[in-house]
PDB file of C-alpha atoms in Angstrom:
ATOM      1  CA  UNK V 157     116.759  87.546  90.379  1.00 66.00           C
ATOM      2  CA  UNK V 158     115.427  87.521  86.872  1.00 68.00           C
ATOM      3  CA  UNK V 159     114.309  90.891  85.554  1.00 88.00           C
ATOM      4  CA  UNK V 160     113.310  92.654  82.388  1.00 94.00           C
ATOM      5  CA  UNK V 161     114.167  96.297  81.738  1.00 95.00           C
ATOM      6  CA  UNK V 162     112.505  98.518  79.206  1.00 96.00           C
ATOM      7  CA  UNK V 163     114.408 101.777  79.529  1.00 96.00           C
ATOM      8  CA  UNK V 164     111.920 103.932  77.638  1.00 95.00           C
ATOM      9  CA  UNK V 165     108.644 104.643  79.425  1.00 95.00           C
ATOM     10  CA  UNK V 166     107.201 106.239  76.300  1.00 96.00           C
ATOM     11  CA  UNK V 167     108.308 106.910  72.735  1.00 97.00           C
ATOM     12  CA  UNK V 168     106.790 109.137  70.060  1.00 97.00           C
ATOM     13  CA  UNK V 169     107.438 108.485  66.368  1.00 97.00           C
ATOM     14  CA  UNK V 170     105.986 109.906  63.191  1.00 97.00           C
ATOM     15  CA  UNK V 171     103.821 107.700  61.028  1.00 97.00           C
ATOM     16  CA  UNK V 172     106.008 106.040  58.416  1.00 97.00           C
ATOM     17  CA  UNK V 173     109.165 106.370  60.494  1.00 97.00           C
ATOM     18  CA  UNK V 174     111.140 103.407  61.776  1.00 97.00           C
ATOM     19  CA  UNK V 175     110.802 102.152  65.332  1.00 97.00           C
ATOM     20  CA  UNK V 176     113.076 100.418  67.810  1.00 98.00           C
ATOM     21  CA  UNK V 177     111.949  99.522  71.328  1.00 98.00           C
ATOM     22  CA  UNK V 178     114.675  98.464  73.715  1.00 98.00           C
ATOM     23  CA  UNK V 179     114.634  95.518  76.077  1.00 97.00           C
ATOM     24  CA  UNK V 180     117.324  94.119  78.355  1.00 96.00           C
ATOM     25  CA  UNK V 181     116.963  91.066  80.538  1.00 93.00           C
ATOM     26  CA  UNK V 182     118.774  89.487  83.418  1.00 89.00           C
ATOM     27  CA  UNK V 183     118.650  85.709  83.351  1.00 78.00           C
ATOM     28  CA  UNK V 184     121.263  83.006  83.899  1.00 68.00           C
ATOM     29  CA  UNK V 185     120.272  80.556  81.198  1.00 73.00           C
ATOM     30  CA  UNK V 186     119.175  81.043  77.604  1.00 71.00           C
ATOM     31  CA  UNK V 187     115.789  82.576  78.096  1.00 81.00           C
ATOM     32  CA  UNK V 188     112.497  82.309  76.344  1.00 90.00           C
ATOM     33  CA  UNK V 189     111.863  85.844  75.098  1.00 93.00           C
ATOM     34  CA  UNK V 190     108.628  87.482  74.045  1.00 94.00           C
ATOM     35  CA  UNK V 191     107.166  90.755  72.899  1.00 97.00           C
ATOM     36  CA  UNK V 192     103.500  91.441  73.594  1.00 96.00           C
ATOM     37  CA  UNK V 193     101.342  94.431  72.629  1.00 96.00           C
ATOM     38  CA  UNK V 194      98.425  95.780  74.637  1.00 95.00           C
ATOM     39  CA  UNK V 195      95.876  98.277  73.365  1.00 90.00           C
ATOM     40  CA  UNK V 196      94.061 100.404  75.961  1.00 81.00           C
ATOM     41  CA  UNK V 197      91.758  98.300  78.126  1.00 74.00           C
ATOM     42  CA  UNK V 198      92.656  95.139  76.257  1.00 78.00           C
ATOM     43  CA  UNK V 199      94.525  91.931  76.948  1.00 83.00           C
ATOM     44  CA  UNK V 200      97.958  91.094  75.632  1.00 91.00           C
ATOM     45  CA  UNK V 201      98.623  89.993  72.058  1.00 93.00           C
ATOM     46  CA  UNK V 202     101.764  88.030  71.241  1.00 94.00           C
ATOM     47  CA  UNK V 203     103.872  89.755  68.591  1.00 96.00           C
ATOM     48  CA  UNK V 204     106.785  87.328  68.434  1.00 95.00           C
ATOM     49  CA  UNK V 205     108.881  84.934  70.475  1.00 94.00           C
ATOM     50  CA  UNK V 206     112.408  83.540  70.638  1.00 92.00           C
ATOM     51  CA  UNK V 207     113.208  80.135  72.080  1.00 88.00           C
ATOM     52  CA  UNK V 208     116.325  79.128  70.142  1.00 85.00           C
ATOM     53  CA  UNK V 209     117.835  79.118  66.663  1.00 87.00           C
ATOM     54  CA  UNK V 210     117.974  82.127  64.368  1.00 88.00           C
ATOM     55  CA  UNK V 211     118.500  85.212  66.509  1.00 90.00           C
ATOM     56  CA  UNK V 212     116.427  87.421  64.205  1.00 95.00           C
ATOM     57  CA  UNK V 213     112.766  86.543  64.585  1.00 96.00           C
ATOM     58  CA  UNK V 214     109.842  87.763  62.553  1.00 96.00           C
ATOM     59  CA  UNK V 215     106.475  88.453  64.088  1.00 96.00           C
ATOM     60  CA  UNK V 216     103.039  89.650  63.182  1.00 95.00           C
ATOM     61  CA  UNK V 217     102.158  93.131  61.918  1.00 94.00           C
ATOM     62  CA  UNK V 218     105.600  93.598  60.346  1.00 96.00           C
ATOM     63  CA  UNK V 219     107.548  93.502  63.623  1.00 97.00           C
ATOM     64  CA  UNK V 220     110.876  91.771  64.127  1.00 98.00           C
ATOM     65  CA  UNK V 221     113.251  91.384  67.060  1.00 98.00           C
ATOM     66  CA  UNK V 222     116.882  90.426  67.423  1.00 96.00           C
ATOM     67  CA  UNK V 223     118.312  88.407  70.300  1.00 94.00           C
ATOM     68  CA  UNK V 224     121.836  89.514  71.234  1.00 93.00           C
ATOM     69  CA  UNK V 225     123.244  87.280  73.941  1.00 90.00           C
ATOM     70  CA  UNK V 226     126.373  89.408  74.460  1.00 91.00           C
ATOM     71  CA  UNK V 227     124.231  92.437  75.248  1.00 93.00           C
ATOM     72  CA  UNK V 228     121.386  90.565  76.988  1.00 92.00           C
ATOM     73  CA  UNK V 229     119.029  92.414  74.683  1.00 95.00           C
ATOM     74  CA  UNK V 230     115.966  91.618  72.643  1.00 96.00           C
ATOM     75  CA  UNK V 231     115.021  94.838  70.857  1.00 98.00           C
ATOM     76  CA  UNK V 232     111.846  95.147  68.828  1.00 98.00           C
ATOM     77  CA  UNK V 233     111.907  96.875  65.425  1.00 98.00           C
ATOM     78  CA  UNK V 234     109.537  97.914  62.688  1.00 98.00           C
ATOM     79  CA  UNK V 235     110.680  99.665  59.506  1.00 97.00           C
ATOM     80  CA  UNK V 236     107.564 101.815  59.029  1.00 97.00           C
ATOM     81  CA  UNK V 237     105.114 102.599  61.810  1.00 97.00           C
ATOM     82  CA  UNK V 238     101.371 102.918  61.233  1.00 96.00           C
ATOM     83  CA  UNK V 239      98.984 104.962  63.377  1.00 95.00           C
ATOM     84  CA  UNK V 240      97.335 101.717  64.481  1.00 94.00           C
ATOM     85  CA  UNK V 241     100.604 100.641  66.135  1.00 96.00           C
ATOM     86  CA  UNK V 242     100.024 103.110  68.974  1.00 96.00           C
ATOM     87  CA  UNK V 243      99.795 100.914  72.089  1.00 96.00           C
ATOM     88  CA  UNK V 244     101.753  99.630  75.089  1.00 96.00           C
ATOM     89  CA  UNK V 245     104.535  97.173  74.299  1.00 98.00           C
ATOM     90  CA  UNK V 246     105.836  94.651  76.809  1.00 97.00           C
ATOM     91  CA  UNK V 247     109.025  92.672  76.627  1.00 97.00           C
ATOM     92  CA  UNK V 248     108.948  89.470  78.654  1.00 94.00           C
ATOM     93  CA  UNK V 249     111.111  86.541  79.723  1.00 92.00           C
ATOM     94  CA  UNK V 250     109.735  83.038  80.195  1.00 88.00           C
ATOM     95  CA  UNK V 251     111.155  81.306  83.244  1.00 82.00           C
ATOM     96  CA  UNK V 252     110.633  77.589  83.780  1.00 79.00           C
ATOM     97  CA  UNK V 253     111.215  77.298  87.525  1.00 76.00           C
ATOM     98  CA  UNK V 254     108.448  76.784  90.052  1.00 69.00           C
ATOM     99  CA  UNK V 255     105.956  76.791  87.255  1.00 73.00           C
ATOM    100  CA  UNK V 256     106.382  78.459  83.914  1.00 78.00           C
ATOM    101  CA  UNK V 257     105.971  82.152  84.541  1.00 84.00           C
ATOM    102  CA  UNK V 258     106.308  85.055  82.184  1.00 88.00           C
ATOM    103  CA  UNK V 259     108.164  87.980  83.746  1.00 91.00           C
ATOM    104  CA  UNK V 260     107.245  91.280  82.168  1.00 94.00           C
ATOM    105  CA  UNK V 261     108.996  94.583  81.838  1.00 95.00           C
ATOM    106  CA  UNK V 262     107.205  97.762  82.847  1.00 94.00           C
ATOM    107  CA  UNK V 263     106.231  98.467  79.248  1.00 96.00           C
ATOM    108  CA  UNK V 264     106.874 101.183  76.668  1.00 97.00           C
ATOM    109  CA  UNK V 265     103.986 103.346  75.530  1.00 96.00           C
ATOM    110  CA  UNK V 266     104.212 104.126  71.812  1.00 97.00           C
ATOM    111  CA  UNK V 267     102.622 107.296  70.479  1.00 97.00           C
ATOM    112  CA  UNK V 268     102.345 107.808  66.722  1.00 97.00           C
ATOM    113  CA  UNK V 269     101.994 111.301  65.314  1.00 96.00           C
ATOM    114  CA  UNK V 270     100.615 112.107  61.893  1.00 89.00           C
TER     115      UNK V 270
ATOM    116  CA  UNK S 156      89.282  79.764  66.536  1.00 62.00           C
ATOM    117  CA  UNK S 157      88.166  80.923  69.953  1.00 80.00           C
ATOM    118  CA  UNK S 158      90.883  82.467  72.057  1.00 92.00           C
ATOM    119  CA  UNK S 159      91.102  82.641  75.812  1.00 96.00           C
ATOM    120  CA  UNK S 160      87.844  83.907  77.286  1.00 96.00           C
ATOM    121  CA  UNK S 161      87.331  85.514  80.681  1.00 97.00           C
ATOM    122  CA  UNK S 162      84.282  86.507  82.661  1.00 96.00           C
ATOM    123  CA  UNK S 163      83.082  88.874  83.825  1.00 96.00           C
ATOM    124  CA  UNK S 164      84.530  91.759  81.830  1.00 95.00           C
ATOM    125  CA  UNK S 165      84.166  94.254  84.653  1.00 95.00           C
ATOM    126  CA  UNK S 166      83.425  93.892  88.342  1.00 96.00           C
ATOM    127  CA  UNK S 167      82.943  96.321  91.202  1.00 98.00           C
ATOM    128  CA  UNK S 168      83.269  95.109  94.787  1.00 97.00           C
ATOM    129  CA  UNK S 169      83.684  96.680  98.196  1.00 97.00           C
ATOM    130  CA  UNK S 170      86.460  96.077 100.692  1.00 97.00           C
ATOM    131  CA  UNK S 171      86.192  92.795 102.561  1.00 97.00           C
ATOM    132  CA  UNK S 172      84.111  91.066  99.920  1.00 98.00           C
ATOM    133  CA  UNK S 173      85.018  87.947  97.968  1.00 97.00           C
ATOM    134  CA  UNK S 174      85.355  87.661  94.186  1.00 98.00           C
ATOM    135  CA  UNK S 175      85.559  84.799  91.680  1.00 98.00           C
ATOM    136  CA  UNK S 176      86.962  85.289  88.207  1.00 98.00           C
ATOM    137  CA  UNK S 177      86.631  82.704  85.460  1.00 98.00           C
ATOM    138  CA  UNK S 178      88.757  81.687  82.509  1.00 98.00           C
ATOM    139  CA  UNK S 179      88.323  79.276  79.608  1.00 97.00           C
ATOM    140  CA  UNK S 180      91.544  78.353  77.813  1.00 97.00           C
ATOM    141  CA  UNK S 181      92.092  77.847  74.125  1.00 96.00           C
ATOM    142  CA  UNK S 182      90.782  74.442  73.098  1.00 95.00           C
ATOM    143  CA  UNK S 183      93.438  71.794  73.667  1.00 93.00           C
ATOM    144  CA  UNK S 184      95.509  73.901  76.046  1.00 94.00           C
ATOM    145  CA  UNK S 185      96.225  72.186  79.336  1.00 93.00           C
ATOM    146  CA  UNK S 186      97.838  75.006  81.275  1.00 94.00           C
ATOM    147  CA  UNK S 187      96.218  78.130  82.688  1.00 96.00           C
ATOM    148  CA  UNK S 188      98.043  80.964  84.402  1.00 95.00           C
ATOM    149  CA  UNK S 189      96.773  84.059  86.185  1.00 97.00           C
ATOM    150  CA  UNK S 190      98.371  87.500  86.232  1.00 96.00           C
ATOM    151  CA  UNK S 191      97.541  90.764  87.981  1.00 97.00           C
ATOM    152  CA  UNK S 192      98.174  94.011  86.119  1.00 95.00           C
ATOM    153  CA  UNK S 193      97.987  97.171  88.152  1.00 94.00           C
ATOM    154  CA  UNK S 194      97.493 100.371  86.175  1.00 89.00           C
ATOM    155  CA  UNK S 195     100.744 101.564  84.629  1.00 86.00           C
ATOM    156  CA  UNK S 196     102.683  98.369  85.304  1.00 90.00           C
ATOM    157  CA  UNK S 197     103.437  95.091  83.591  1.00 92.00           C
ATOM    158  CA  UNK S 198     101.503  91.969  84.567  1.00 94.00           C
ATOM    159  CA  UNK S 199     102.630  90.075  87.686  1.00 95.00           C
ATOM    160  CA  UNK S 200     102.438  86.278  87.893  1.00 93.00           C
ATOM    161  CA  UNK S 201      99.955  84.870  90.422  1.00 95.00           C
ATOM    162  CA  UNK S 202      99.468  81.155  89.644  1.00 91.00           C
ATOM    163  CA  UNK S 203     100.038  78.460  87.073  1.00 93.00           C
ATOM    164  CA  UNK S 204      97.862  75.359  86.858  1.00 94.00           C
ATOM    165  CA  UNK S 205      98.669  72.397  84.669  1.00 92.00           C
ATOM    166  CA  UNK S 206      96.629  69.223  84.474  1.00 90.00           C
ATOM    167  CA  UNK S 207      94.503  70.476  87.370  1.00 90.00           C
ATOM    168  CA  UNK S 208      97.440  70.867  89.740  1.00 92.00           C
ATOM    169  CA  UNK S 209      99.112  74.039  90.968  1.00 92.00           C
ATOM    170  CA  UNK S 210     102.546  74.196  89.376  1.00 90.00           C
ATOM    171  CA  UNK S 211     103.697  77.635  90.390  1.00 89.00           C
ATOM    172  CA  UNK S 212     102.770  80.529  92.641  1.00 90.00           C
ATOM    173  CA  UNK S 213     103.893  84.125  92.632  1.00 90.00           C
ATOM    174  CA  UNK S 214     104.405  86.433  95.579  1.00 91.00           C
ATOM    175  CA  UNK S 215     100.745  86.934  96.500  1.00 96.00           C
ATOM    176  CA  UNK S 216      99.026  86.453  99.880  1.00 96.00           C
ATOM    177  CA  UNK S 217      96.919  83.430 100.792  1.00 96.00           C
ATOM    178  CA  UNK S 218      93.802  85.491 100.117  1.00 97.00           C
ATOM    179  CA  UNK S 219      94.424  84.542  96.500  1.00 98.00           C
ATOM    180  CA  UNK S 220      93.546  81.007  95.464  1.00 97.00           C
ATOM    181  CA  UNK S 221      92.693  79.222  92.252  1.00 97.00           C
ATOM    182  CA  UNK S 222      91.716  75.900  90.817  1.00 96.00           C
ATOM    183  CA  UNK S 223      91.510  74.170  87.467  1.00 97.00           C
ATOM    184  CA  UNK S 224      88.655  71.950  86.414  1.00 96.00           C
ATOM    185  CA  UNK S 225      88.678  68.697  84.377  1.00 95.00           C
ATOM    186  CA  UNK S 226      87.816  70.674  81.230  1.00 94.00           C
ATOM    187  CA  UNK S 227      90.914  72.847  81.944  1.00 96.00           C
ATOM    188  CA  UNK S 228      88.909  75.980  82.703  1.00 97.00           C
ATOM    189  CA  UNK S 229      89.965  77.842  85.819  1.00 97.00           C
ATOM    190  CA  UNK S 230      88.746  80.084  88.593  1.00 98.00           C
ATOM    191  CA  UNK S 231      90.680  82.694  90.537  1.00 98.00           C
ATOM    192  CA  UNK S 232      89.301  83.530  93.965  1.00 98.00           C
ATOM    193  CA  UNK S 233      90.247  86.510  96.073  1.00 98.00           C
ATOM    194  CA  UNK S 234      88.998  86.821  99.663  1.00 97.00           C
ATOM    195  CA  UNK S 235      88.840  89.850 101.944  1.00 97.00           C
ATOM    196  CA  UNK S 236      89.327  92.306  99.112  1.00 98.00           C
ATOM    197  CA  UNK S 237      91.550  95.314  99.647  1.00 97.00           C
ATOM    198  CA  UNK S 238      91.632  98.564  97.709  1.00 97.00           C
ATOM    199  CA  UNK S 239      95.015  97.513  96.350  1.00 96.00           C
ATOM    200  CA  UNK S 240      93.463  94.485  94.664  1.00 97.00           C
ATOM    201  CA  UNK S 241      91.947  96.805  92.061  1.00 97.00           C
ATOM    202  CA  UNK S 242      93.575  95.738  88.811  1.00 97.00           C
ATOM    203  CA  UNK S 243      93.159  94.004  85.474  1.00 95.00           C
ATOM    204  CA  UNK S 244      93.303  90.239  86.025  1.00 97.00           C
ATOM    205  CA  UNK S 245      94.611  88.365  83.039  1.00 96.00           C
ATOM    206  CA  UNK S 246      94.316  84.695  82.287  1.00 97.00           C
ATOM    207  CA  UNK S 247      96.738  82.997  79.912  1.00 95.00           C
ATOM    208  CA  UNK S 248      96.679  79.510  78.484  1.00 95.00           C
ATOM    209  CA  UNK S 249      99.376  77.376  76.904  1.00 92.00           C
ATOM    210  CA  UNK S 250      99.478  74.014  75.237  1.00 90.00           C
ATOM    211  CA  UNK S 251     101.967  72.565  77.676  1.00 84.00           C
ATOM    212  CA  UNK S 252     103.419  73.644  80.996  1.00 79.00           C
ATOM    213  CA  UNK S 253     106.482  75.421  79.586  1.00 79.00           C
ATOM    214  CA  UNK S 254     105.232  77.046  76.434  1.00 82.00           C
ATOM    215  CA  UNK S 255     104.087  80.298  74.896  1.00 87.00           C
ATOM    216  CA  UNK S 256     101.225  81.839  76.851  1.00 90.00           C
ATOM    217  CA  UNK S 257      98.234  83.353  75.078  1.00 92.00           C
ATOM    218  CA  UNK S 258      96.286  85.938  77.018  1.00 94.00           C
ATOM    219  CA  UNK S 259      92.608  86.657  77.394  1.00 95.00           C
ATOM    220  CA  UNK S 260      91.078  90.159  77.423  1.00 93.00           C
ATOM    221  CA  UNK S 261      91.110  90.329  81.204  1.00 95.00           C
ATOM    222  CA  UNK S 262      88.666  91.135  83.988  1.00 96.00           C
ATOM    223  CA  UNK S 263      88.786  94.668  85.338  1.00 95.00           C
ATOM    224  CA  UNK S 264      88.226  94.527  89.109  1.00 97.00           C
ATOM    225  CA  UNK S 265      87.507  97.710  91.025  1.00 97.00           C
ATOM    226  CA  UNK S 266      87.440  97.592  94.824  1.00 97.00           C
ATOM    227  CA  UNK S 267      85.733 100.526  96.548  1.00 96.00           C
TER     228      UNK S 267
END
């Protein structure tokens, strides 16, 4: 069965420090991959996506992610975190079987300290 | 540009009641999907509708149903509410059936 694993339930980084959020997926074919961000009580905002092509993708708000097929990973990075980046981050796989469904990981809560 | 809109924002119901949630997709988007997000978890897929037909269904009981209208808006209906149905219900729209999904702000349902 397809699954998405985000090994870190929560991460705390200092403002201005770099960030890497980990994501591993289990999927037979080349997946559609996404990162979404959710602020408390809000819906999900798309940060970036990978369908094919260049394995390093740029997103909004200075985020980037790298698809590594050999490691089944799609880690999210940002070189310098801002206090406003504090939120819940979800990695997701798009599966086109029985309808197109987005399968989400459990999320990583990011805390930013001054 | 208007994003995905959902109504109502919040809703409180009691066990056994029925609820209808509404979603308007981004203009031009033909597909609407529904997700349930229980507190502390990632969203779980409920339905996808494309061109007014159900195209996919997640592992949810028959108490959950949905439909899509000619203007591509959608309703999610839940009958015989249970306490465990308390969650944030998210609607997502996409241009085509297999495409990036853009999410609305959600409807927070509380069942007492």
